[in-house]
Amino acid sequence: MKERLLYLLLQSLGWLPSWWHYTWSWGISYILQYVVGYRREVIQSNLKGSFPSKTSNELKKLERSYYRHLSDLGVEIIMLSTFSKRRLQRHVTISNPELMDDIHTENPTIFFLLGHYGNWEWFTGCQALLPVTQFNVIYKHQTGIWNDVMNLLRSRFGSRLLDMEDAPTQVLQRRNEKSNQTYIFVADQNPTPEHSALFVNFLNRPTATITGMERLAKLRRAAAVYVDVKRVRRGKYVITLHEMTRDVSQLPRFDLSVDFMHRLEKSIQRQPEIWLWSHKRWKIDPQWVAYKFPNKEIVMR
């Protein structure tokens, strides 16, 4: 009941015009950066370590651009609560939707791999943009009213929601389904230390990389698609789909995970301000994992 009331409150604000939201966003970004200092040390450390060749002024400009983007994400979530299919299509465009039809002629199961890049919450609306397939959003369940509201937003256009803990079982149970299914994975999250088996050289540092989605894709013999994003202006994103493979089971171990991280790195280097820099992405060190779990195999790529 409470989540419905909060959702209605978001909708009452969501009907306001875009310019109103983005005007407030600018003010919010200033408060987050200069008054609250929201995760400012984390953001500065991440940017400095990822772009060692940038000058101090360049890093400051990038930091300011990131706070503006972070605030835009907040108001865009409110906007999403009132989006119709037509309005979503004005904000999010897929440049090559025909790739989905092409892949589905050979494989009914596709894994969409994307990062916390652009507005990933808006991209859960791909069901409205690509009706040729049934989308399934893999999400990390968290308790609280806000999580319930986010789930209402993520399923707004017909996408199914799969809790990350239950997703492997549910995805495997559907292996005999003949209908077209696409599973959306935000795949740049931190693994737990005990599951940190792969470290990829990513933005100048060894980075713990999740591999569960790759193992699951191999079991399903799924195709894999990298979801590349460009923000062409405020509130306007263009998605380009890049085929990674039509059968993950044919790839050597960890190749898909490494390929994803390298593609994401190129996207970030092209437009760095729209990645989630306030996340503690490099808190897991390979030497610490080797010390803590001496019998664990650690692969450096």
mmCIF file of C-alpha atoms in Angstrom:
data_model
loop_
_atom_site.group_PDB
_atom_site.id
_atom_site.type_symbol
_atom_site.label_atom_id
_atom_site.label_comp_id
_atom_site.label_asym_id
_atom_site.label_seq_id
_atom_site.Cartn_x
_atom_site.Cartn_y
_atom_site.Cartn_z
ATOM 1 C CA MET A 1 0.000 0.000 0.000
ATOM 2 C CA LYS A 2 2.783 2.430 0.957
ATOM 3 C CA GLU A 3 4.674 1.780 -2.260
ATOM 4 C CA ARG A 4 1.537 2.567 -4.252
ATOM 5 C CA LEU A 5 1.136 5.885 -2.464
ATOM 6 C CA LEU A 6 4.778 6.775 -3.137
ATOM 7 C CA TYR A 7 4.363 5.703 -6.742
ATOM 8 C CA LEU A 8 1.332 7.989 -7.090
ATOM 9 C CA LEU A 9 3.374 10.829 -5.596
ATOM 10 C CA LEU A 10 6.108 10.243 -8.181
ATOM 11 C CA GLN A 11 3.491 10.251 -10.922
ATOM 12 C CA SER A 12 2.051 13.550 -9.723
ATOM 13 C CA LEU A 13 5.522 15.051 -10.215
ATOM 14 C CA GLY A 14 6.236 13.047 -13.351
ATOM 15 C CA TRP A 15 3.505 14.810 -15.303
ATOM 16 C CA LEU A 16 5.417 18.079 -15.044
ATOM 17 C CA PRO A 17 7.346 19.074 -18.203
ATOM 18 C CA SER A 18 10.928 17.925 -18.774
ATOM 19 C CA TRP A 19 12.356 21.428 -18.475
ATOM 20 C CA TRP A 20 10.953 21.662 -14.946
ATOM 21 C CA HIS A 21 12.682 18.423 -13.914
ATOM 22 C CA TYR A 22 16.016 19.364 -15.433
ATOM 23 C CA THR A 23 15.932 22.829 -13.882
ATOM 24 C CA TRP A 24 15.551 21.249 -10.446
ATOM 25 C CA SER A 25 18.227 18.721 -11.339
ATOM 26 C CA TRP A 26 20.832 21.439 -11.771
ATOM 27 C CA GLY A 27 20.127 22.756 -8.276
ATOM 28 C CA ILE A 28 20.155 19.295 -6.766
ATOM 29 C CA SER A 29 23.507 18.519 -8.412
ATOM 30 C CA TYR A 30 25.022 21.643 -6.849
ATOM 31 C CA ILE A 31 23.751 20.656 -3.396
ATOM 32 C CA LEU A 32 24.985 17.075 -3.748
ATOM 33 C CA GLN A 33 28.448 18.182 -4.791
ATOM 34 C CA TYR A 34 29.157 21.320 -2.790
ATOM 35 C CA VAL A 35 26.817 21.196 0.231
ATOM 36 C CA VAL A 36 26.325 17.512 1.047
ATOM 37 C CA GLY A 37 29.521 16.320 -0.644
ATOM 38 C CA TYR A 38 27.783 13.065 -1.586
ATOM 39 C CA ARG A 39 30.528 10.407 -1.934
ATOM 40 C CA ARG A 40 32.824 13.109 -3.222
ATOM 41 C CA GLU A 41 36.027 11.428 -2.047
ATOM 42 C CA VAL A 42 34.992 8.175 -3.734
ATOM 43 C CA ILE A 43 34.178 9.965 -6.990
ATOM 44 C CA GLN A 44 37.431 11.935 -7.003
ATOM 45 C CA SER A 45 39.503 8.841 -6.237
ATOM 46 C CA ASN A 46 37.779 6.805 -8.951
ATOM 47 C CA LEU A 47 38.220 9.529 -11.577
ATOM 48 C CA LYS A 48 41.850 10.183 -10.702
ATOM 49 C CA GLY A 49 42.754 6.496 -10.824
ATOM 50 C CA SER A 50 40.887 5.917 -14.082
ATOM 51 C CA PHE A 51 42.273 8.945 -15.937
ATOM 52 C CA PRO A 52 45.821 9.523 -14.659
ATOM 53 C CA SER A 53 46.741 11.650 -17.694
ATOM 54 C CA LYS A 54 43.987 14.215 -17.105
ATOM 55 C CA THR A 55 44.897 17.509 -15.486
ATOM 56 C CA SER A 56 43.394 18.717 -12.221
ATOM 57 C CA ASN A 57 41.079 21.109 -14.081
ATOM 58 C CA GLU A 58 39.935 18.368 -16.451
ATOM 59 C CA LEU A 59 39.121 16.100 -13.509
ATOM 60 C CA LYS A 60 37.172 18.902 -11.813
ATOM 61 C CA LYS A 61 35.116 19.475 -14.956
ATOM 62 C CA LEU A 62 34.461 15.742 -15.236
ATOM 63 C CA GLU A 63 33.433 15.585 -11.589
ATOM 64 C CA ARG A 64 30.978 18.451 -12.094
ATOM 65 C CA SER A 65 29.556 16.780 -15.218
ATOM 66 C CA TYR A 66 29.078 13.544 -13.289
ATOM 67 C CA TYR A 67 27.108 15.227 -10.495
ATOM 68 C CA ARG A 68 24.838 16.799 -13.100
ATOM 69 C CA HIS A 69 24.288 13.388 -14.675
ATOM 70 C CA LEU A 70 23.669 11.767 -11.270
ATOM 71 C CA SER A 71 20.987 14.347 -10.512
ATOM 72 C CA ASP A 72 19.481 13.838 -13.958
ATOM 73 C CA LEU A 73 19.156 10.130 -13.157
ATOM 74 C CA GLY A 74 17.074 10.996 -10.122
ATOM 75 C CA VAL A 75 14.610 13.236 -11.928
ATOM 76 C CA GLU A 76 14.470 10.840 -14.894
ATOM 77 C CA ILE A 77 13.264 8.081 -12.562
ATOM 78 C CA ILE A 78 10.397 10.392 -11.572
ATOM 79 C CA MET A 79 9.706 11.096 -15.250
ATOM 80 C CA LEU A 80 9.634 7.354 -16.011
ATOM 81 C CA SER A 81 6.623 6.916 -13.702
ATOM 82 C CA THR A 82 4.402 8.647 -16.273
ATOM 83 C CA PHE A 83 6.062 7.550 -19.503
ATOM 84 C CA SER A 84 3.867 6.182 -22.236
ATOM 85 C CA LYS A 85 5.399 3.964 -24.905
ATOM 86 C CA ARG A 86 5.406 6.916 -27.291
ATOM 87 C CA ARG A 87 7.165 9.214 -24.833
ATOM 88 C CA LEU A 88 9.781 6.575 -24.016
ATOM 89 C CA GLN A 89 10.532 6.286 -27.716
ATOM 90 C CA ARG A 90 11.202 10.037 -27.811
ATOM 91 C CA HIS A 91 13.826 9.663 -25.095
ATOM 92 C CA VAL A 92 15.383 6.280 -25.965
ATOM 93 C CA THR A 93 16.147 5.129 -29.496
ATOM 94 C CA ILE A 94 17.637 1.830 -30.644
ATOM 95 C CA SER A 95 19.696 2.420 -33.794
ATOM 96 C CA ASN A 96 19.719 -1.201 -35.022
ATOM 97 C CA PRO A 97 16.665 -3.113 -33.706
ATOM 98 C CA GLU A 98 16.854 -5.506 -36.665
ATOM 99 C CA LEU A 99 19.758 -7.295 -34.950
ATOM 100 C CA MET A 100 17.318 -8.858 -32.489
ATOM 101 C CA ASP A 101 15.239 -10.403 -35.286
ATOM 102 C CA ASP A 102 18.402 -11.678 -36.940
ATOM 103 C CA ILE A 103 19.753 -13.355 -33.791
ATOM 104 C CA HIS A 104 16.373 -14.795 -32.830
ATOM 105 C CA THR A 105 16.223 -16.671 -36.147
ATOM 106 C CA GLU A 106 19.043 -18.818 -34.737
ATOM 107 C CA ASN A 107 18.689 -18.551 -30.985
ATOM 108 C CA PRO A 108 15.539 -17.819 -28.928
ATOM 109 C CA THR A 109 17.578 -16.802 -25.860
ATOM 110 C CA ILE A 110 19.609 -13.582 -25.682
ATOM 111 C CA PHE A 111 21.534 -12.087 -22.771
ATOM 112 C CA PHE A 112 21.622 -8.271 -22.827
ATOM 113 C CA LEU A 113 24.792 -7.081 -21.058
ATOM 114 C CA LEU A 114 25.008 -3.455 -19.973
ATOM 115 C CA GLY A 115 26.708 -1.390 -17.310
ATOM 116 C CA HIS A 116 25.606 1.327 -14.920
ATOM 117 C CA TYR A 117 25.995 3.623 -17.877
ATOM 118 C CA GLY A 118 23.550 6.209 -19.167
ATOM 119 C CA ASN A 119 20.156 5.674 -17.550
ATOM 120 C CA TRP A 120 20.003 1.897 -17.133
ATOM 121 C CA GLU A 121 16.619 2.155 -15.400
ATOM 122 C CA TRP A 122 15.092 3.678 -18.541
ATOM 123 C CA PHE A 123 16.545 0.812 -20.567
ATOM 124 C CA THR A 124 14.377 -1.685 -18.671
ATOM 125 C CA GLY A 125 11.678 -0.247 -20.918
ATOM 126 C CA CYS A 126 13.189 -2.068 -23.899
ATOM 127 C CA GLN A 127 10.044 -4.211 -23.890
ATOM 128 C CA ALA A 128 8.237 -1.240 -25.432
ATOM 129 C CA LEU A 129 11.021 -0.706 -27.975
ATOM 130 C CA LEU A 130 11.638 -4.330 -29.007
ATOM 131 C CA PRO A 131 8.343 -6.271 -28.835
ATOM 132 C CA VAL A 132 9.918 -9.126 -30.823
ATOM 133 C CA THR A 133 11.125 -10.623 -27.538
ATOM 134 C CA GLN A 134 10.042 -10.989 -23.905
ATOM 135 C CA PHE A 135 12.393 -9.043 -21.638
ATOM 136 C CA ASN A 136 13.381 -10.284 -18.194
ATOM 137 C CA VAL A 137 15.162 -7.871 -15.850
ATOM 138 C CA ILE A 138 17.646 -9.428 -13.420
ATOM 139 C CA TYR A 139 17.765 -7.211 -10.338
ATOM 140 C CA LYS A 140 19.301 -7.302 -6.878
ATOM 141 C CA HIS A 141 16.508 -7.519 -4.335
ATOM 142 C CA GLN A 142 16.648 -5.044 -1.484
ATOM 143 C CA THR A 143 14.146 -4.538 1.284
ATOM 144 C CA GLY A 144 12.243 -1.315 1.702
ATOM 145 C CA ILE A 145 9.530 0.720 0.080
ATOM 146 C CA TRP A 146 11.848 2.302 -2.513
ATOM 147 C CA ASN A 147 12.810 -1.114 -3.877
ATOM 148 C CA ASP A 148 9.118 -1.920 -4.330
ATOM 149 C CA VAL A 149 8.583 1.347 -6.199
ATOM 150 C CA MET A 150 11.579 0.669 -8.462
ATOM 151 C CA ASN A 151 10.146 -2.739 -9.318
ATOM 152 C CA LEU A 152 6.880 -1.101 -10.378
ATOM 153 C CA LEU A 153 8.873 1.206 -12.658
ATOM 154 C CA ARG A 154 11.012 -1.606 -14.098
ATOM 155 C CA SER A 155 7.964 -3.677 -15.022
ATOM 156 C CA ARG A 156 5.964 -0.696 -16.323
ATOM 157 C CA PHE A 157 6.196 -1.764 -19.977
ATOM 158 C CA GLY A 158 5.772 -5.501 -19.463
ATOM 159 C CA SER A 159 9.254 -6.710 -18.537
ATOM 160 C CA ARG A 160 9.350 -9.613 -16.101
ATOM 161 C CA LEU A 161 11.407 -9.203 -12.935
ATOM 162 C CA LEU A 162 13.757 -11.913 -11.696
ATOM 163 C CA ASP A 163 15.444 -11.615 -8.301
ATOM 164 C CA MET A 164 19.195 -12.139 -8.732
ATOM 165 C CA GLU A 165 19.174 -14.863 -6.067
ATOM 166 C CA ASP A 166 16.462 -16.859 -7.839
ATOM 167 C CA ALA A 167 17.375 -15.945 -11.418
ATOM 168 C CA PRO A 168 19.674 -18.926 -12.173
ATOM 169 C CA THR A 169 16.982 -21.422 -11.216
ATOM 170 C CA GLN A 170 14.245 -19.612 -13.113
ATOM 171 C CA VAL A 171 16.363 -19.056 -16.228
ATOM 172 C CA LEU A 172 17.369 -22.728 -16.360
ATOM 173 C CA GLN A 173 13.806 -23.881 -15.793
ATOM 174 C CA ARG A 174 12.838 -22.058 -18.982
ATOM 175 C CA ARG A 175 15.454 -23.761 -21.137
ATOM 176 C CA ASN A 176 12.804 -25.733 -23.021
ATOM 177 C CA GLU A 177 10.706 -22.685 -23.875
ATOM 178 C CA LYS A 178 10.598 -21.938 -27.593
ATOM 179 C CA SER A 179 9.478 -18.313 -27.290
ATOM 180 C CA ASN A 180 11.983 -15.489 -27.687
ATOM 181 C CA GLN A 181 13.414 -14.454 -24.331
ATOM 182 C CA THR A 182 15.927 -11.725 -23.508
ATOM 183 C CA TYR A 183 17.541 -11.366 -20.084
ATOM 184 C CA ILE A 184 18.894 -7.954 -19.032
ATOM 185 C CA PHE A 185 22.007 -8.077 -16.839
ATOM 186 C CA VAL A 186 23.656 -4.963 -15.402
ATOM 187 C CA ALA A 187 26.986 -6.762 -15.386
ATOM 188 C CA ASP A 188 29.508 -4.285 -13.934
ATOM 189 C CA GLN A 189 28.663 -4.922 -10.295
ATOM 190 C CA ASN A 190 31.130 -6.123 -7.682
ATOM 191 C CA PRO A 191 31.198 -9.846 -6.973
ATOM 192 C CA THR A 192 31.525 -10.960 -3.368
ATOM 193 C CA PRO A 193 35.146 -11.569 -2.277
ATOM 194 C CA GLU A 194 34.664 -15.332 -2.146
ATOM 195 C CA HIS A 195 33.387 -15.304 -5.733
ATOM 196 C CA SER A 196 36.113 -13.005 -7.060
ATOM 197 C CA ALA A 197 37.857 -15.414 -9.415
ATOM 198 C CA LEU A 198 38.404 -13.092 -12.379
ATOM 199 C CA PHE A 199 40.225 -9.745 -12.371
ATOM 200 C CA VAL A 200 40.209 -7.721 -15.591
ATOM 201 C CA ASN A 201 42.467 -4.771 -16.372
ATOM 202 C CA PHE A 202 39.738 -2.148 -16.469
ATOM 203 C CA LEU A 203 40.344 1.621 -16.358
ATOM 204 C CA ASN A 204 43.987 1.107 -15.362
ATOM 205 C CA ARG A 205 43.340 -1.243 -12.448
ATOM 206 C CA PRO A 206 42.744 -4.949 -11.836
ATOM 207 C CA THR A 207 38.988 -5.110 -11.351
ATOM 208 C CA ALA A 208 36.982 -7.924 -9.780
ATOM 209 C CA THR A 209 34.457 -9.068 -12.383
ATOM 210 C CA ILE A 210 31.252 -11.031 -11.950
ATOM 211 C CA THR A 211 31.129 -14.231 -13.985
ATOM 212 C CA GLY A 212 27.799 -15.728 -12.925
ATOM 213 C CA MET A 213 25.971 -14.351 -15.956
ATOM 214 C CA GLU A 214 28.562 -16.019 -18.217
ATOM 215 C CA ARG A 215 28.134 -19.416 -16.543
ATOM 216 C CA LEU A 216 24.374 -19.087 -16.831
ATOM 217 C CA ALA A 217 24.604 -18.070 -20.485
ATOM 218 C CA LYS A 218 26.759 -21.112 -21.225
ATOM 219 C CA LEU A 219 24.209 -23.430 -19.615
ATOM 220 C CA ARG A 220 21.425 -21.851 -21.673
ATOM 221 C CA ARG A 221 23.562 -21.735 -24.851
ATOM 222 C CA ALA A 222 22.386 -18.134 -25.081
ATOM 223 C CA ALA A 223 23.451 -15.448 -27.508
ATOM 224 C CA ALA A 224 25.023 -12.340 -25.981
ATOM 225 C CA VAL A 225 24.584 -8.690 -26.955
ATOM 226 C CA TYR A 226 26.470 -5.688 -25.593
ATOM 227 C CA VAL A 227 24.230 -2.672 -25.073
ATOM 228 C CA ASP A 228 26.220 0.429 -26.009
ATOM 229 C CA VAL A 229 24.789 3.813 -25.023
ATOM 230 C CA LYS A 230 25.334 7.399 -26.112
ATOM 231 C CA ARG A 231 23.691 10.386 -24.494
ATOM 232 C CA VAL A 232 23.213 12.791 -27.374
ATOM 233 C CA ARG A 233 21.664 15.445 -25.154
ATOM 234 C CA ARG A 234 19.914 15.727 -21.822
ATOM 235 C CA GLY A 235 17.182 13.124 -21.626
ATOM 236 C CA LYS A 236 17.985 11.596 -25.036
ATOM 237 C CA TYR A 237 19.824 8.280 -25.315
ATOM 238 C CA VAL A 238 20.710 6.255 -28.381
ATOM 239 C CA ILE A 239 21.329 2.527 -27.923
ATOM 240 C CA THR A 240 23.419 0.501 -30.352
ATOM 241 C CA LEU A 241 23.336 -3.283 -30.024
ATOM 242 C CA HIS A 242 26.603 -5.152 -30.611
ATOM 243 C CA GLU A 243 26.546 -8.892 -31.159
ATOM 244 C CA MET A 244 29.126 -10.629 -28.977
ATOM 245 C CA THR A 245 28.324 -14.234 -29.845
ATOM 246 C CA ARG A 246 25.364 -16.339 -30.926
ATOM 247 C CA ASP A 247 26.268 -19.156 -28.554
ATOM 248 C CA VAL A 248 28.166 -18.373 -25.359
ATOM 249 C CA SER A 249 28.821 -22.069 -24.742
ATOM 250 C CA GLN A 250 31.283 -22.034 -27.658
ATOM 251 C CA LEU A 251 33.533 -19.432 -26.007
ATOM 252 C CA PRO A 252 36.539 -20.234 -23.781
ATOM 253 C CA ARG A 253 36.115 -19.675 -20.062
ATOM 254 C CA PHE A 254 35.840 -16.010 -19.028
ATOM 255 C CA ASP A 255 36.053 -14.697 -22.606
ATOM 256 C CA LEU A 256 32.539 -13.246 -22.497
ATOM 257 C CA SER A 257 33.131 -11.484 -19.169
ATOM 258 C CA VAL A 258 36.433 -10.014 -20.357
ATOM 259 C CA ASP A 259 34.907 -8.923 -23.658
ATOM 260 C CA PHE A 260 32.080 -7.164 -21.815
ATOM 261 C CA MET A 261 34.456 -5.273 -19.542
ATOM 262 C CA HIS A 262 36.621 -4.153 -22.463
ATOM 263 C CA ARG A 263 33.588 -2.929 -24.419
ATOM 264 C CA LEU A 264 32.264 -1.067 -21.385
ATOM 265 C CA GLU A 265 35.680 0.532 -20.873
ATOM 266 C CA LYS A 266 35.622 1.906 -24.420
ATOM 267 C CA SER A 267 32.132 3.313 -23.854
ATOM 268 C CA ILE A 268 33.244 5.004 -20.627
ATOM 269 C CA GLN A 269 36.336 6.498 -22.253
ATOM 270 C CA ARG A 270 34.134 7.956 -24.986
ATOM 271 C CA GLN A 271 31.654 9.624 -22.580
ATOM 272 C CA PRO A 272 32.940 9.147 -19.016
ATOM 273 C CA GLU A 273 30.505 11.379 -17.135
ATOM 274 C CA ILE A 274 27.540 9.017 -17.597
ATOM 275 C CA TRP A 275 29.027 6.030 -15.716
ATOM 276 C CA LEU A 276 28.326 5.433 -12.008
ATOM 277 C CA TRP A 277 31.487 6.916 -10.470
ATOM 278 C CA SER A 278 30.019 7.149 -6.954
ATOM 279 C CA HIS A 279 30.134 3.354 -6.632
ATOM 280 C CA LYS A 280 33.081 1.807 -4.717
ATOM 281 C CA ARG A 281 34.104 -0.268 -7.711
ATOM 282 C CA TRP A 282 37.672 -1.121 -6.694
ATOM 283 C CA LYS A 283 37.253 -2.214 -3.094
ATOM 284 C CA ILE A 284 38.271 -5.827 -3.824
ATOM 285 C CA ASP A 285 42.009 -6.334 -4.244
ATOM 286 C CA PRO A 286 43.342 -9.530 -5.913
ATOM 287 C CA GLN A 287 46.210 -9.822 -3.424
ATOM 288 C CA TRP A 288 43.777 -9.599 -0.519
ATOM 289 C CA VAL A 289 41.557 -12.277 -2.099
ATOM 290 C CA ALA A 290 44.605 -14.535 -2.614
ATOM 291 C CA TYR A 291 45.577 -14.070 1.032
ATOM 292 C CA LYS A 292 42.064 -14.577 2.365
ATOM 293 C CA PHE A 293 41.309 -17.595 0.147
ATOM 294 C CA PRO A 294 44.716 -19.285 -0.425
ATOM 295 C CA ASN A 295 43.255 -22.276 -2.276
ATOM 296 C CA LYS A 296 41.212 -20.161 -4.670
ATOM 297 C CA GLU A 297 42.124 -19.948 -8.353
ATOM 298 C CA ILE A 298 42.492 -16.308 -9.417
ATOM 299 C CA VAL A 299 42.653 -15.401 -13.103
ATOM 300 C CA MET A 300 44.163 -12.091 -14.205
ATOM 301 C CA ARG A 301 43.165 -10.883 -17.702
#
